[in-house]
Amino acid sequence: MATVTDQFGIQEALKQLGLQEINNGTSTGSTTFSNGEILESYSPVTGELIGKVKTSTKEDYATAMKTAEEAFKTWRMVPAPKRGDIVRQIGIELRKYKEPLGKLVSFEMGKSLQEGLGEVQEMIDICDFAVGLSRQLYGLTMHSERPQHRMYEQWHPYGIVGVISAFNFPVAVWSWNTMLAWVCGDVCIWKPSSKTPLCGVACQNIVSKVFQANDIPEGVSNLVIGNQCGDLINNDSRIPLVSFTGSTRIGRHVSKTVAERFGNTILELGGNNAIIVSEHADISMVLVGAVFGAVGTAGQRCTSTRRLIIHESVYDKTIQVLQSAYAQLKIGNPLDTNNHVGPLIDKGAVNDYLNAIEKAKQEGGKIIVDGGVLEGKGYESGCYVKPCIIEAKNEFQIVQAETFAPILYVMKYSTIEEAIDLQNGVPQGLSSSIFTNSMREMELFLSQAGSDCGIANVNIGTSGAEIGGAFGGEKETGGGRESGSDAWKAYMRRQTNTINYGTALPLAQGIKFDF
């Protein structure tokens, strides 16, 4: 491991997570050493090298898959409540490591420490949720048209589930998929983002402790590192389900590749989320929801607020309140809880941010709160930027696209119907929100004539989904769902069974076949 600044106890956190020395890029139940290339992980917080891992080779991937295939034969036969108990123990273990893992998430990804700890809490919550579902993998019974026949449906595990996660939620997205897949009887192979590989290794270390203590077969949990592993997973016919979180551009490739081999996908892709600010809104509530939605995680959430659609009668007042709030934002080391905004993930993201601002200007946008890259002491990584507000039109090309950065586009509307049309008038359909105290407006927004997003909120922002509700979106967001009451069905295959307990063999639809 590299020596990193230890003002916030990062070195101790790495030690607790078993990351003093990292040599492996492929891990099943135990450690498999890799001969792959070195992948270095730099913190966007300080620009320092945190550590190095070896990426997985094709041979490493093949070994992991072979081990996963063998593990599935055993794991699928473990009763679902017993599998749930293993997940329960993982939740307990995550509670023990919440602080160090939260610090690692914050330091490797760049989100605030509070958000890093909150992400680990999501992992704990999904463990608790999955434990309950392990006793609710229900099928149905149906009446047969044939006498002395019984029909029912049951659900079986798919087999190996591939999880490809993004940098912005380096541990939570994996857990949303994996904990549910495990209680369903699946085994998993995970490729974390190459921008946050240490978080992946840390999770594998935590899980391995529970598995080893319970003699869980090696291969129930598999970790492969490196971008080359993405297409290995996508093209592998042994993996019937791939859950991918990332950009719409790459999501198209994943969808096409997996579909060509008749595989299934859960796609969590881009978001272009809007808040409608009604003339009947409580502006003090709007302030909290809009500012956190726009600048939380430095605008790098798929549910980040990208657009603010404001009624013309309260437009000027809302802009003034936002300008005042933005002037008070503290930008700096996210491990310092006094700061509101941390860095972008890397300099590539900074360039995307700068290009988006320039493009908005070229299309006629008006700068309300200016952006820019911060320099000097505390900003040595070159990844810190100022949250920006731009007055724009919904039809601007740059507004129609998702930029993973703290840029908020503001625009006016006259009628609630116009506002909903603006909200829906983008290719993405993940999260949406309206702030209003008008019952008519909120009900219209939630009706079939309202928001076309997978998530629609009233008087809360676009960010902050809870694991009890299905998470996902429509249109270019992909259409997948994670978590929620029946999310387990995505990780299982449905089978219809008919039992004839009589002495005759009548055919369906009254067909006669005599000989």
Short mmCIF file of C-alpha atoms in Angstrom, two decimals:
data_model
loop_
_atom_site.label_atom_id
_atom_site.label_comp_id
_atom_site.label_asym_id
_atom_site.label_seq_id
_atom_site.Cartn_x
_atom_site.Cartn_y
_atom_site.Cartn_z
CA MET A 1 0.00 0.00 0.00
CA ALA A 2 1.03 3.58 -0.53
CA THR A 3 1.47 5.95 2.37
CA VAL A 4 -1.46 8.35 2.44
CA THR A 5 -2.30 11.41 4.47
CA ASP A 6 -3.65 10.19 7.79
CA GLN A 7 -5.35 13.29 9.14
CA PHE A 8 -8.68 11.48 9.09
CA GLY A 9 -7.52 7.99 10.03
CA ILE A 10 -7.33 6.58 6.52
CA GLN A 11 -4.33 4.37 7.22
CA GLU A 12 -6.09 2.78 10.18
CA ALA A 13 -9.22 2.25 8.09
CA LEU A 14 -7.19 0.49 5.39
CA LYS A 15 -5.57 -1.69 8.03
CA GLN A 16 -8.93 -2.66 9.54
CA LEU A 17 -10.24 -3.58 6.10
CA GLY A 18 -7.25 -5.82 5.38
CA LEU A 19 -5.85 -3.56 2.69
CA GLN A 20 -2.28 -3.14 3.94
CA GLU A 21 -1.07 -5.22 1.02
CA ILE A 22 -3.17 -5.93 -2.03
CA ASN A 23 -1.82 -8.33 -4.63
CA ASN A 24 -4.94 -10.01 -5.91
CA GLY A 25 -7.26 -8.88 -8.63
CA THR A 26 -9.40 -11.99 -8.64
CA SER A 27 -10.94 -13.43 -5.52
CA THR A 28 -13.38 -16.24 -4.95
CA GLY A 29 -13.92 -17.45 -1.41
CA SER A 30 -10.23 -17.25 -0.69
CA THR A 31 -7.53 -15.30 -2.50
CA THR A 32 -6.49 -16.13 -6.04
CA PHE A 33 -3.34 -14.37 -7.14
CA SER A 34 -3.41 -12.74 -10.54
CA ASN A 35 -0.82 -12.23 -13.22
CA GLY A 36 -2.64 -9.23 -14.64
CA GLU A 37 -1.49 -5.66 -15.06
CA ILE A 38 -1.21 -3.28 -12.13
CA LEU A 39 -4.18 -0.98 -11.52
CA GLU A 40 -3.43 2.03 -9.35
CA SER A 41 -6.11 3.72 -7.29
CA TYR A 42 -5.64 7.45 -6.69
CA SER A 43 -7.81 9.44 -4.32
CA PRO A 44 -9.62 12.40 -5.88
CA VAL A 45 -9.54 13.93 -2.40
CA THR A 46 -5.78 14.48 -2.21
CA GLY A 47 -4.46 13.09 -5.47
CA GLU A 48 -2.46 10.51 -3.53
CA LEU A 49 -1.94 6.90 -4.52
CA ILE A 50 -3.97 4.78 -2.11
CA GLY A 51 -2.97 1.36 -3.34
CA LYS A 52 -2.46 -1.00 -6.25
CA VAL A 53 -4.25 -4.14 -7.35
CA LYS A 54 -3.55 -6.60 -10.11
CA THR A 55 -6.25 -6.85 -12.71
CA SER A 56 -7.79 -10.19 -13.59
CA THR A 57 -6.58 -12.01 -16.68
CA LYS A 58 -8.77 -14.19 -18.90
CA GLU A 59 -7.31 -17.17 -17.09
CA ASP A 60 -8.23 -15.68 -13.72
CA TYR A 61 -11.76 -15.06 -14.95
CA ALA A 62 -12.04 -18.62 -16.19
CA THR A 63 -10.92 -19.92 -12.79
CA ALA A 64 -13.45 -17.74 -10.99
CA MET A 65 -16.27 -18.90 -13.27
CA LYS A 66 -15.38 -22.56 -12.86
CA THR A 67 -15.39 -22.13 -9.09
CA ALA A 68 -18.71 -20.27 -9.27
CA GLU A 69 -20.31 -23.06 -11.30
CA GLU A 70 -19.29 -25.64 -8.73
CA ALA A 71 -20.39 -23.46 -5.81
CA PHE A 72 -23.85 -22.97 -7.31
CA LYS A 73 -24.52 -26.71 -7.23
CA THR A 74 -24.17 -26.63 -3.44
CA TRP A 75 -25.52 -23.15 -2.66
CA ARG A 76 -28.82 -23.64 -4.50
CA MET A 77 -29.64 -26.62 -2.28
CA VAL A 78 -29.22 -24.64 0.95
CA PRO A 79 -32.73 -23.71 2.21
CA ALA A 80 -33.56 -20.08 1.47
CA PRO A 81 -33.98 -19.10 5.15
CA LYS A 82 -30.52 -20.57 5.82
CA ARG A 83 -29.11 -18.50 2.99
CA GLY A 84 -30.89 -15.53 4.55
CA ASP A 85 -29.14 -16.23 7.83
CA ILE A 86 -25.75 -15.96 6.10
CA VAL A 87 -26.80 -12.59 4.71
CA ARG A 88 -27.92 -11.61 8.22
CA GLN A 89 -24.43 -12.36 9.49
CA ILE A 90 -22.94 -10.27 6.68
CA GLY A 91 -25.11 -7.38 7.86
CA ILE A 92 -23.71 -7.79 11.37
CA GLU A 93 -20.17 -7.81 10.01
CA LEU A 94 -20.84 -4.67 7.97
CA ARG A 95 -21.99 -2.92 11.13
CA LYS A 96 -18.57 -3.65 12.65
CA TYR A 97 -16.81 -2.17 9.64
CA LYS A 98 -19.17 0.71 8.91
CA GLU A 99 -16.74 3.45 9.91
CA PRO A 100 -13.59 2.22 8.12
CA LEU A 101 -15.51 1.17 5.00
CA GLY A 102 -17.37 4.50 4.97
CA LYS A 103 -14.02 6.31 5.17
CA LEU A 104 -12.63 4.26 2.30
CA VAL A 105 -15.69 5.02 0.16
CA SER A 106 -15.27 8.71 0.90
CA PHE A 107 -11.52 8.73 0.24
CA GLU A 108 -11.45 6.56 -2.88
CA MET A 109 -14.62 7.95 -4.50
CA GLY A 110 -14.69 11.51 -3.13
CA LYS A 111 -18.17 11.73 -1.61
CA SER A 112 -18.65 13.25 1.84
CA LEU A 113 -17.94 11.08 4.87
CA GLN A 114 -21.60 11.31 5.86
CA GLU A 115 -22.58 9.99 2.44
CA GLY A 116 -19.91 7.29 2.64
CA LEU A 117 -21.25 6.10 5.97
CA GLY A 118 -24.77 6.36 4.56
CA GLU A 119 -23.80 4.12 1.67
CA VAL A 120 -22.56 1.44 4.05
CA GLN A 121 -25.80 1.83 6.00
CA GLU A 122 -27.65 1.07 2.76
CA MET A 123 -25.67 -2.17 2.58
CA ILE A 124 -26.73 -3.02 6.13
CA ASP A 125 -30.34 -2.16 5.34
CA ILE A 126 -30.43 -4.32 2.22
CA CYS A 127 -29.04 -7.22 4.24
CA ASP A 128 -31.93 -6.85 6.70
CA PHE A 129 -34.38 -6.52 3.81
CA ALA A 130 -33.01 -9.61 2.06
CA VAL A 131 -33.25 -11.69 5.23
CA GLY A 132 -37.00 -11.05 5.33
CA LEU A 133 -37.38 -11.85 1.65
CA SER A 134 -35.62 -15.19 2.15
CA ARG A 135 -38.87 -16.43 3.71
CA GLN A 136 -41.10 -14.81 1.08
CA LEU A 137 -40.03 -16.40 -2.21
CA TYR A 138 -43.67 -17.19 -2.91
CA GLY A 139 -45.25 -19.03 -5.83
CA LEU A 140 -48.93 -19.42 -6.70
CA THR A 141 -51.32 -22.34 -7.03
CA MET A 142 -53.86 -22.43 -9.86
CA HIS A 143 -56.95 -24.51 -10.53
CA SER A 144 -56.52 -26.87 -13.46
CA GLU A 145 -59.21 -27.41 -16.09
CA ARG A 146 -58.40 -31.12 -15.94
CA PRO A 147 -59.83 -33.25 -13.13
CA GLN A 148 -57.47 -34.53 -10.43
CA HIS A 149 -54.69 -32.19 -11.53
CA ARG A 150 -52.90 -29.59 -9.47
CA MET A 151 -51.04 -26.63 -10.97
CA TYR A 152 -48.61 -24.32 -9.28
CA GLU A 153 -45.66 -22.11 -10.05
CA GLN A 154 -42.36 -21.99 -8.26
CA TRP A 155 -39.19 -19.96 -8.55
CA HIS A 156 -35.68 -21.32 -8.99
CA PRO A 157 -32.34 -19.49 -8.86
CA TYR A 158 -30.86 -18.44 -12.19
CA GLY A 159 -27.34 -19.61 -11.42
CA ILE A 160 -24.48 -17.13 -11.77
CA VAL A 161 -25.39 -13.43 -11.61
CA GLY A 162 -22.95 -10.89 -12.99
CA VAL A 163 -22.80 -7.50 -11.27
CA ILE A 164 -20.99 -4.61 -12.94
CA SER A 165 -21.10 -1.53 -10.72
CA ALA A 166 -20.15 2.14 -11.10
CA PHE A 167 -17.74 4.34 -9.16
CA ASN A 168 -20.33 6.69 -7.67
CA PHE A 169 -21.80 4.02 -5.38
CA PRO A 170 -18.82 1.68 -5.16
CA VAL A 171 -20.28 -0.69 -2.55
CA ALA A 172 -24.05 -0.12 -2.22
CA VAL A 173 -25.05 -1.10 -5.77
CA TRP A 174 -23.17 -4.38 -5.45
CA SER A 175 -25.02 -5.15 -2.23
CA TRP A 176 -28.45 -4.25 -3.68
CA ASN A 177 -27.98 -6.98 -6.24
CA THR A 178 -25.85 -9.51 -4.44
CA MET A 179 -27.72 -9.85 -1.15
CA LEU A 180 -30.99 -10.51 -2.97
CA ALA A 181 -29.31 -12.86 -5.44
CA TRP A 182 -27.75 -14.83 -2.58
CA VAL A 183 -31.02 -15.40 -0.72
CA CYS A 184 -32.51 -16.52 -4.05
CA GLY A 185 -29.82 -19.19 -4.33
CA ASP A 186 -27.66 -17.54 -6.99
CA VAL A 187 -23.91 -17.08 -6.82
CA CYS A 188 -22.34 -13.80 -7.98
CA ILE A 189 -19.37 -12.54 -9.92
CA TRP A 190 -18.67 -8.84 -9.39
CA LYS A 191 -16.66 -6.41 -11.45
CA PRO A 192 -16.38 -3.16 -9.50
CA SER A 193 -15.45 0.10 -11.17
CA SER A 194 -11.77 0.35 -12.04
CA LYS A 195 -11.90 3.82 -10.48
CA THR A 196 -12.74 2.36 -7.05
CA PRO A 197 -11.21 -1.14 -6.94
CA LEU A 198 -10.15 -1.04 -3.29
CA CYS A 199 -13.76 -0.75 -2.16
CA GLY A 200 -14.44 -3.99 -4.00
CA VAL A 201 -11.55 -5.81 -2.34
CA ALA A 202 -12.62 -4.50 1.07
CA CYS A 203 -16.15 -5.87 0.62
CA GLN A 204 -14.79 -9.23 -0.47
CA ASN A 205 -12.61 -9.36 2.63
CA ILE A 206 -15.60 -8.67 4.89
CA VAL A 207 -17.81 -11.26 3.19
CA SER A 208 -15.06 -13.88 3.19
CA LYS A 209 -14.89 -13.80 6.98
CA VAL A 210 -18.57 -14.75 7.24
CA PHE A 211 -18.33 -17.39 4.54
CA GLN A 212 -15.28 -19.06 6.03
CA ALA A 213 -16.87 -19.15 9.48
CA ASN A 214 -19.90 -20.95 8.02
CA ASP A 215 -18.09 -23.25 5.55
CA ILE A 216 -19.79 -21.59 2.59
CA PRO A 217 -18.44 -22.96 -0.70
CA GLU A 218 -15.67 -21.04 -2.36
CA GLY A 219 -17.18 -19.31 -5.38
CA VAL A 220 -20.47 -18.05 -3.97
CA SER A 221 -18.84 -14.61 -4.00
CA ASN A 222 -16.40 -13.82 -6.81
CA LEU A 223 -14.50 -10.63 -7.52
CA VAL A 224 -12.81 -9.76 -10.81
CA ILE A 225 -11.04 -6.46 -11.44
CA GLY A 226 -10.30 -4.62 -14.66
CA ASN A 227 -12.31 -3.19 -17.54
CA GLN A 228 -11.60 -6.22 -19.70
CA CYS A 229 -13.76 -8.30 -17.34
CA GLY A 230 -16.89 -6.39 -18.29
CA ASP A 231 -17.18 -7.89 -21.74
CA LEU A 232 -16.11 -11.29 -20.46
CA ILE A 233 -19.20 -11.20 -18.25
CA ASN A 234 -21.46 -9.73 -20.94
CA ASN A 235 -20.53 -12.39 -23.49
CA ASP A 236 -20.57 -15.35 -21.12
CA SER A 237 -23.58 -17.60 -21.77
CA ARG A 238 -23.02 -19.21 -18.36
CA ILE A 239 -24.27 -15.96 -16.79
CA PRO A 240 -28.04 -15.77 -17.36
CA LEU A 241 -28.42 -12.38 -15.65
CA VAL A 242 -26.19 -9.30 -15.79
CA SER A 243 -26.91 -6.28 -13.62
CA PHE A 244 -25.14 -3.22 -15.01
CA THR A 245 -24.97 0.27 -13.51
CA GLY A 246 -23.34 2.98 -15.57
CA SER A 247 -23.79 5.32 -18.51
CA THR A 248 -26.49 5.00 -21.14
CA ARG A 249 -23.80 4.71 -23.80
CA ILE A 250 -22.20 1.64 -22.27
CA GLY A 251 -25.61 0.34 -21.21
CA ARG A 252 -26.62 0.09 -24.86
CA HIS A 253 -23.59 -2.08 -25.51
CA VAL A 254 -24.30 -4.28 -22.49
CA SER A 255 -27.97 -4.66 -23.42
CA LYS A 256 -27.19 -5.62 -27.02
CA THR A 257 -24.38 -8.01 -26.10
CA VAL A 258 -26.35 -9.88 -23.43
CA ALA A 259 -29.56 -9.94 -25.51
CA GLU A 260 -27.73 -11.49 -28.45
CA ARG A 261 -27.09 -14.56 -26.30
CA PHE A 262 -30.66 -14.40 -24.89
CA GLY A 263 -29.46 -13.36 -21.45
CA ASN A 264 -31.35 -11.11 -19.05
CA THR A 265 -30.30 -7.68 -17.83
CA ILE A 266 -31.01 -5.22 -15.05
CA LEU A 267 -29.92 -1.83 -16.36
CA GLU A 268 -29.52 1.23 -14.15
CA LEU A 269 -28.34 3.90 -16.58
CA GLY A 270 -28.43 7.67 -16.92
CA GLY A 271 -30.67 10.12 -15.12
CA ASN A 272 -31.70 13.67 -16.02
CA ASN A 273 -33.80 14.38 -13.00
CA ALA A 274 -35.98 17.43 -12.49
CA ILE A 275 -37.71 19.15 -9.62
CA ILE A 276 -40.84 21.12 -10.40
CA VAL A 277 -41.18 24.14 -8.10
CA SER A 278 -44.84 25.10 -7.94
CA GLU A 279 -46.22 28.51 -7.07
CA HIS A 280 -47.71 26.64 -4.09
CA ALA A 281 -44.35 25.28 -2.91
CA ASP A 282 -42.69 25.84 0.44
CA ILE A 283 -39.48 27.50 -0.79
CA SER A 284 -37.57 26.62 2.38
CA MET A 285 -38.17 22.94 1.62
CA VAL A 286 -37.26 23.44 -2.02
CA LEU A 287 -33.95 24.91 -0.91
CA VAL A 288 -32.88 21.77 0.96
CA GLY A 289 -34.09 19.34 -1.68
CA ALA A 290 -32.71 21.21 -4.66
CA VAL A 291 -29.31 22.12 -3.22
CA PHE A 292 -28.56 18.67 -1.84
CA GLY A 293 -29.91 17.07 -5.00
CA ALA A 294 -27.69 19.21 -7.20
CA VAL A 295 -24.43 19.30 -5.22
CA GLY A 296 -24.54 16.13 -3.10
CA THR A 297 -21.82 13.69 -4.18
CA ALA A 298 -20.65 16.63 -6.34
CA GLY A 299 -23.54 15.92 -8.71
CA GLN A 300 -22.34 12.38 -9.38
CA ARG A 301 -25.48 10.48 -8.44
CA CYS A 302 -27.73 8.96 -11.07
CA THR A 303 -30.52 10.63 -9.05
CA SER A 304 -28.79 14.03 -8.82
CA THR A 305 -31.02 17.00 -9.61
CA ARG A 306 -30.06 18.29 -13.07
CA ARG A 307 -33.03 20.56 -13.82
CA LEU A 308 -35.15 22.94 -11.76
CA ILE A 309 -38.47 23.79 -13.44
CA ILE A 310 -39.82 26.85 -11.60
CA HIS A 311 -43.20 28.54 -11.84
CA GLU A 312 -42.81 32.02 -13.30
CA SER A 313 -44.44 33.68 -10.27
CA VAL A 314 -41.79 32.38 -7.84
CA TYR A 315 -38.87 32.18 -10.27
CA ASP A 316 -36.99 35.29 -9.13
CA LYS A 317 -37.47 34.48 -5.45
CA THR A 318 -36.26 30.90 -5.91
CA ILE A 319 -33.18 32.03 -7.84
CA GLN A 320 -32.28 34.53 -5.12
CA VAL A 321 -32.58 31.87 -2.43
CA LEU A 322 -30.42 29.47 -4.46
CA GLN A 323 -27.76 32.11 -5.10
CA SER A 324 -27.56 32.81 -1.38
CA ALA A 325 -27.31 29.11 -0.53
CA TYR A 326 -24.62 28.43 -3.16
CA ALA A 327 -22.55 31.32 -1.81
CA GLN A 328 -22.44 29.52 1.55
CA LEU A 329 -21.35 26.11 0.22
CA LYS A 330 -18.03 24.87 1.55
CA ILE A 331 -15.96 22.91 -0.93
CA GLY A 332 -13.09 20.75 0.26
CA ASN A 333 -11.92 17.48 1.73
CA PRO A 334 -15.08 15.35 2.05
CA LEU A 335 -13.75 13.66 5.18
CA ASP A 336 -14.07 17.04 6.91
CA THR A 337 -17.73 17.13 7.94
CA ASN A 338 -17.73 20.94 7.78
CA ASN A 339 -17.56 20.74 3.98
CA HIS A 340 -20.61 20.30 1.77
CA VAL A 341 -19.01 19.39 -1.56
CA GLY A 342 -16.08 17.12 -2.32
CA PRO A 343 -14.21 16.46 -5.57
CA LEU A 344 -15.23 14.93 -8.86
CA ILE A 345 -13.91 11.42 -9.40
CA ASP A 346 -11.03 12.39 -11.73
CA LYS A 347 -9.76 15.01 -14.17
CA GLY A 348 -11.74 13.43 -16.99
CA ALA A 349 -14.90 14.29 -15.07
CA VAL A 350 -13.57 17.83 -14.57
CA ASN A 351 -13.14 18.20 -18.33
CA ASP A 352 -16.70 16.98 -18.90
CA TYR A 353 -17.92 19.59 -16.39
CA LEU A 354 -16.03 22.42 -18.10
CA ASN A 355 -17.16 21.32 -21.55
CA ALA A 356 -20.80 21.18 -20.42
CA ILE A 357 -20.67 24.75 -19.09
CA GLU A 358 -19.09 25.97 -22.31
CA LYS A 359 -21.65 24.12 -24.42
CA ALA A 360 -24.51 25.61 -22.38
CA LYS A 361 -23.13 29.10 -23.00
CA GLN A 362 -22.83 28.43 -26.73
CA GLU A 363 -26.46 27.31 -26.87
CA GLY A 364 -27.61 30.52 -25.20
CA GLY A 365 -27.51 29.64 -21.53
CA LYS A 366 -27.13 32.38 -18.92
CA ILE A 367 -24.79 31.85 -15.97
CA ILE A 368 -26.62 32.39 -12.66
CA VAL A 369 -23.90 31.01 -10.37
CA ASP A 370 -20.51 30.71 -12.05
CA GLY A 371 -18.48 27.53 -11.99
CA GLY A 372 -14.79 26.80 -12.35
CA VAL A 373 -11.97 24.59 -11.11
CA LEU A 374 -10.52 25.32 -7.67
CA GLU A 375 -6.77 25.57 -7.22
CA GLY A 376 -4.36 26.04 -4.36
CA LYS A 377 -3.94 24.45 -0.96
CA GLY A 378 -6.40 21.67 -0.30
CA TYR A 379 -7.25 21.32 -4.00
CA GLU A 380 -4.03 19.67 -5.18
CA SER A 381 -5.83 16.77 -6.86
CA GLY A 382 -7.25 19.14 -9.45
CA CYS A 383 -10.70 17.53 -9.07
CA TYR A 384 -12.54 20.20 -7.07
CA VAL A 385 -15.05 22.37 -8.94
CA LYS A 386 -17.62 25.00 -8.04
CA PRO A 387 -21.29 24.02 -8.23
CA CYS A 388 -22.83 25.98 -11.08
CA ILE A 389 -26.35 27.20 -11.94
CA ILE A 390 -27.28 28.00 -15.54
CA GLU A 391 -30.53 29.43 -16.87
CA ALA A 392 -31.32 27.29 -19.90
CA LYS A 393 -34.00 25.88 -22.17
CA ASN A 394 -35.08 22.29 -21.91
CA GLU A 395 -34.43 21.68 -25.61
CA PHE A 396 -30.72 22.62 -25.37
CA GLN A 397 -28.66 19.64 -26.48
CA ILE A 398 -26.52 19.82 -23.34
CA VAL A 399 -29.63 19.92 -21.12
CA GLN A 400 -30.95 16.80 -22.84
CA ALA A 401 -27.75 14.96 -21.89
CA GLU A 402 -26.55 13.82 -18.47
CA THR A 403 -23.39 15.45 -17.14
CA PHE A 404 -22.04 13.82 -14.00
CA ALA A 405 -21.15 17.08 -12.26
CA PRO A 406 -22.73 19.77 -10.02
CA ILE A 407 -24.43 21.73 -12.82
CA LEU A 408 -28.05 22.76 -12.27
CA TYR A 409 -30.15 24.06 -15.17
CA VAL A 410 -33.08 26.33 -14.27
CA MET A 411 -36.08 27.24 -16.41
CA LYS A 412 -39.59 28.75 -16.11
CA TYR A 413 -43.07 27.38 -16.67
CA SER A 414 -46.61 28.78 -16.65
CA THR A 415 -48.98 25.84 -16.13
CA ILE A 416 -48.59 22.53 -14.31
CA GLU A 417 -49.22 20.66 -17.57
CA GLU A 418 -46.35 22.57 -19.19
CA ALA A 419 -44.10 21.74 -16.23
CA ILE A 420 -44.85 18.03 -16.51
CA ASP A 421 -44.15 18.14 -20.25
CA LEU A 422 -40.79 19.76 -19.55
CA GLN A 423 -40.02 17.21 -16.86
CA ASN A 424 -40.80 14.34 -19.24
CA GLY A 425 -39.16 15.99 -22.24
CA VAL A 426 -35.76 14.30 -21.95
CA PRO A 427 -34.56 10.83 -23.04
CA GLN A 428 -33.98 9.64 -19.47
CA GLY A 429 -36.62 8.65 -16.91
CA LEU A 430 -35.15 7.85 -13.51
CA SER A 431 -36.21 10.22 -10.72
CA SER A 432 -38.54 13.22 -10.54
CA SER A 433 -40.05 15.49 -7.94
CA ILE A 434 -42.59 18.24 -7.40
CA PHE A 435 -42.72 20.69 -4.52
CA THR A 436 -46.29 21.85 -4.01
CA ASN A 437 -48.99 22.13 -1.37
CA SER A 438 -51.71 21.80 -4.02
CA MET A 439 -53.44 18.43 -3.82
CA ARG A 440 -54.51 18.71 -7.46
CA GLU A 441 -50.96 19.31 -8.65
CA MET A 442 -49.41 16.48 -6.66
CA GLU A 443 -52.08 14.00 -7.74
CA LEU A 444 -51.74 15.05 -11.39
CA PHE A 445 -47.96 14.67 -11.15
CA LEU A 446 -48.36 11.12 -9.79
CA SER A 447 -51.12 10.11 -12.23
CA GLN A 448 -50.81 8.39 -15.58
CA ALA A 449 -50.71 11.86 -17.11
CA GLY A 450 -47.84 12.88 -14.86
CA SER A 451 -44.20 11.93 -14.40
CA ASP A 452 -42.90 9.22 -16.74
CA CYS A 453 -40.05 8.30 -14.37
CA GLY A 454 -39.56 5.17 -12.31
CA ILE A 455 -39.42 7.37 -9.19
CA ALA A 456 -41.80 10.27 -8.57
CA ASN A 457 -41.66 12.23 -5.32
CA VAL A 458 -43.71 14.96 -3.70
CA ASN A 459 -42.09 17.53 -1.42
CA ILE A 460 -38.78 15.69 -1.30
CA GLY A 461 -35.92 15.87 -3.77
CA THR A 462 -34.83 13.47 -6.48
CA SER A 463 -32.08 11.87 -4.39
CA GLY A 464 -32.41 9.63 -1.35
CA ALA A 465 -34.14 6.44 -2.49
CA GLU A 466 -34.83 3.87 0.22
CA ILE A 467 -34.23 0.15 -0.21
CA GLY A 468 -37.86 -0.68 0.59
CA GLY A 469 -39.00 0.74 -2.75
CA ALA A 470 -38.14 -0.52 -6.22
CA PHE A 471 -35.27 1.55 -7.66
CA GLY A 472 -34.94 2.15 -11.37
CA GLY A 473 -36.24 4.11 -14.32
CA GLU A 474 -37.69 4.13 -17.80
CA LYS A 475 -36.62 5.11 -21.32
CA GLU A 476 -32.82 5.49 -21.60
CA THR A 477 -32.46 4.82 -17.88
CA GLY A 478 -32.82 1.16 -18.80
CA GLY A 479 -36.04 -0.07 -17.24
CA GLY A 480 -34.45 -2.26 -14.58
CA ARG A 481 -35.45 -2.38 -10.92
CA GLU A 482 -33.38 -3.12 -7.85
CA SER A 483 -34.71 -3.66 -4.33
CA GLY A 484 -38.41 -3.27 -3.57
CA SER A 485 -41.05 -5.77 -2.51
CA ASP A 486 -40.76 -8.24 -5.39
CA ALA A 487 -37.23 -7.45 -6.58
CA TRP A 488 -36.21 -11.03 -5.82
CA LYS A 489 -38.12 -12.15 -8.94
CA ALA A 490 -35.47 -10.53 -11.13
CA TYR A 491 -32.90 -13.00 -9.80
CA MET A 492 -34.96 -16.15 -10.28
CA ARG A 493 -36.62 -18.11 -13.09
CA ARG A 494 -40.30 -19.00 -12.91
CA GLN A 495 -41.44 -22.55 -13.52
CA THR A 496 -45.01 -23.83 -13.95
CA ASN A 497 -45.71 -27.32 -12.60
CA THR A 498 -48.68 -29.63 -13.16
CA ILE A 499 -49.24 -32.81 -11.14
CA ASN A 500 -51.72 -35.47 -12.23
CA TYR A 501 -52.74 -37.47 -9.16
CA GLY A 502 -55.54 -39.38 -10.94
CA THR A 503 -55.57 -42.63 -12.91
CA ALA A 504 -56.48 -41.14 -16.29
CA LEU A 505 -54.62 -38.80 -18.60
CA PRO A 506 -57.07 -36.17 -19.91
CA LEU A 507 -55.55 -33.64 -22.32
CA ALA A 508 -55.88 -29.89 -22.04
CA GLN A 509 -58.50 -27.98 -24.05
CA GLY A 510 -60.58 -31.18 -24.22
CA ILE A 511 -58.43 -32.66 -26.97
CA LYS A 512 -59.11 -36.35 -27.74
CA PHE A 513 -56.22 -38.57 -28.74
CA ASP A 514 -57.40 -42.18 -28.93
CA PHE A 515 -55.42 -45.10 -30.26
#
